[in-house]
Amino acid sequence: VVERVLYCLGKQLPIDRFLTFYCGHPGSQINNMLIILYFDEYRFIHLLSVVFIGTLNSNLTICKCT
């Protein structure tokens, strides 16, 4: 709700002042930091899963039934 109010207040400004008004408040900065942290966490978990699958590959034995 606060974002909507800020948008309504900011859209009465010219475009250069609107961008500094809308992107300059702390909520927008915190949102950007959370998005960056989310992607860093995603990359870290993805890296761990790739390493885990790589270690499983060397430990698996393939049954050669004839």
PDB file of C-alpha atoms in Angstrom:
ATOM      1  CA  VAL A   1       0.000   0.000   0.000  1.00  0.00           C
ATOM      2  CA  VAL A   2       2.852   2.385   0.810  1.00  0.00           C
ATOM      3  CA  GLU A   3       4.425   1.740  -2.604  1.00  0.00           C
ATOM      4  CA  ARG A   4       1.151   2.661  -4.315  1.00  0.00           C
ATOM      5  CA  VAL A   5       0.891   5.905  -2.359  1.00  0.00           C
ATOM      6  CA  LEU A   6       4.481   6.795  -3.192  1.00  0.00           C
ATOM      7  CA  TYR A   7       3.818   6.054  -6.855  1.00  0.00           C
ATOM      8  CA  CYS A   8       0.730   8.301  -6.871  1.00  0.00           C
ATOM      9  CA  LEU A   9       2.683  11.089  -5.204  1.00  0.00           C
ATOM     10  CA  GLY A  10       5.672  10.664  -7.494  1.00  0.00           C
ATOM     11  CA  LYS A  11       3.837  10.520 -10.821  1.00  0.00           C
ATOM     12  CA  GLN A  12       2.905  14.184 -10.453  1.00  0.00           C
ATOM     13  CA  LEU A  13       6.602  15.024 -10.802  1.00  0.00           C
ATOM     14  CA  PRO A  14       8.621  15.342 -14.018  1.00  0.00           C
ATOM     15  CA  ILE A  15      10.388  12.122 -15.098  1.00  0.00           C
ATOM     16  CA  ASP A  16      13.832  13.023 -13.744  1.00  0.00           C
ATOM     17  CA  ARG A  17      12.514  13.953 -10.313  1.00  0.00           C
ATOM     18  CA  PHE A  18      10.086  10.998 -10.367  1.00  0.00           C
ATOM     19  CA  LEU A  19      12.900   8.468 -10.757  1.00  0.00           C
ATOM     20  CA  THR A  20      14.945   9.956  -7.927  1.00  0.00           C
ATOM     21  CA  PHE A  21      11.836  10.143  -5.750  1.00  0.00           C
ATOM     22  CA  TYR A  22      10.647   6.592  -6.396  1.00  0.00           C
ATOM     23  CA  CYS A  23      14.019   4.815  -6.385  1.00  0.00           C
ATOM     24  CA  GLY A  24      15.615   6.867  -3.637  1.00  0.00           C
ATOM     25  CA  HIS A  25      13.514   5.906  -0.619  1.00  0.00           C
ATOM     26  CA  PRO A  26      14.756   3.194   1.774  1.00  0.00           C
ATOM     27  CA  GLY A  27      12.044   0.651   0.867  1.00  0.00           C
ATOM     28  CA  SER A  28      13.259   0.474  -2.695  1.00  0.00           C
ATOM     29  CA  GLN A  29      16.869   0.048  -1.571  1.00  0.00           C
ATOM     30  CA  ILE A  30      15.936  -2.747   0.863  1.00  0.00           C
ATOM     31  CA  ASN A  31      13.946  -4.454  -1.881  1.00  0.00           C
ATOM     32  CA  ASN A  32      16.967  -4.345  -4.200  1.00  0.00           C
ATOM     33  CA  MET A  33      19.218  -5.790  -1.485  1.00  0.00           C
ATOM     34  CA  LEU A  34      16.769  -8.636  -0.831  1.00  0.00           C
ATOM     35  CA  ILE A  35      16.627  -9.485  -4.531  1.00  0.00           C
ATOM     36  CA  ILE A  36      20.431  -9.562  -4.728  1.00  0.00           C
ATOM     37  CA  LEU A  37      20.631 -11.794  -1.632  1.00  0.00           C
ATOM     38  CA  TYR A  38      17.993 -14.127  -3.076  1.00  0.00           C
ATOM     39  CA  PHE A  39      19.934 -14.618  -6.306  1.00  0.00           C
ATOM     40  CA  ASP A  40      23.206 -15.126  -4.419  1.00  0.00           C
ATOM     41  CA  GLU A  41      21.526 -17.782  -2.272  1.00  0.00           C
ATOM     42  CA  TYR A  42      20.059 -19.442  -5.371  1.00  0.00           C
ATOM     43  CA  ARG A  43      23.475 -19.572  -7.056  1.00  0.00           C
ATOM     44  CA  PHE A  44      25.077 -21.013  -3.919  1.00  0.00           C
ATOM     45  CA  ILE A  45      22.421 -23.747  -3.560  1.00  0.00           C
ATOM     46  CA  HIS A  46      22.721 -24.531  -7.274  1.00  0.00           C
ATOM     47  CA  LEU A  47      26.501 -24.850  -6.923  1.00  0.00           C
ATOM     48  CA  LEU A  48      26.120 -27.171  -3.921  1.00  0.00           C
ATOM     49  CA  SER A  49      23.686 -29.393  -5.800  1.00  0.00           C
ATOM     50  CA  VAL A  50      26.023 -29.635  -8.811  1.00  0.00           C
ATOM     51  CA  VAL A  51      28.948 -30.556  -6.547  1.00  0.00           C
ATOM     52  CA  PHE A  52      26.793 -33.122  -4.730  1.00  0.00           C
ATOM     53  CA  ILE A  53      25.709 -34.753  -7.988  1.00  0.00           C
ATOM     54  CA  GLY A  54      29.343 -34.754  -9.142  1.00  0.00           C
ATOM     55  CA  THR A  55      30.462 -36.605  -6.015  1.00  0.00           C
ATOM     56  CA  LEU A  56      27.643 -39.118  -6.394  1.00  0.00           C
ATOM     57  CA  ASN A  57      28.787 -39.865  -9.934  1.00  0.00           C
ATOM     58  CA  SER A  58      32.152 -41.174  -8.725  1.00  0.00           C
ATOM     59  CA  ASN A  59      30.597 -43.368  -5.991  1.00  0.00           C
ATOM     60  CA  LEU A  60      27.892 -45.089  -8.051  1.00  0.00           C
ATOM     61  CA  THR A  61      28.547 -48.536  -9.416  1.00  0.00           C
ATOM     62  CA  ILE A  62      26.803 -49.653 -12.559  1.00  0.00           C
ATOM     63  CA  CYS A  63      25.513 -53.211 -12.503  1.00  0.00           C
ATOM     64  CA  LYS A  64      26.541 -55.033 -15.675  1.00  0.00           C
ATOM     65  CA  CYS A  65      24.027 -57.825 -15.976  1.00  0.00           C
ATOM     66  CA  THR A  66      24.348 -60.176 -18.949  1.00  0.00           C
TER      67      THR A  66
END
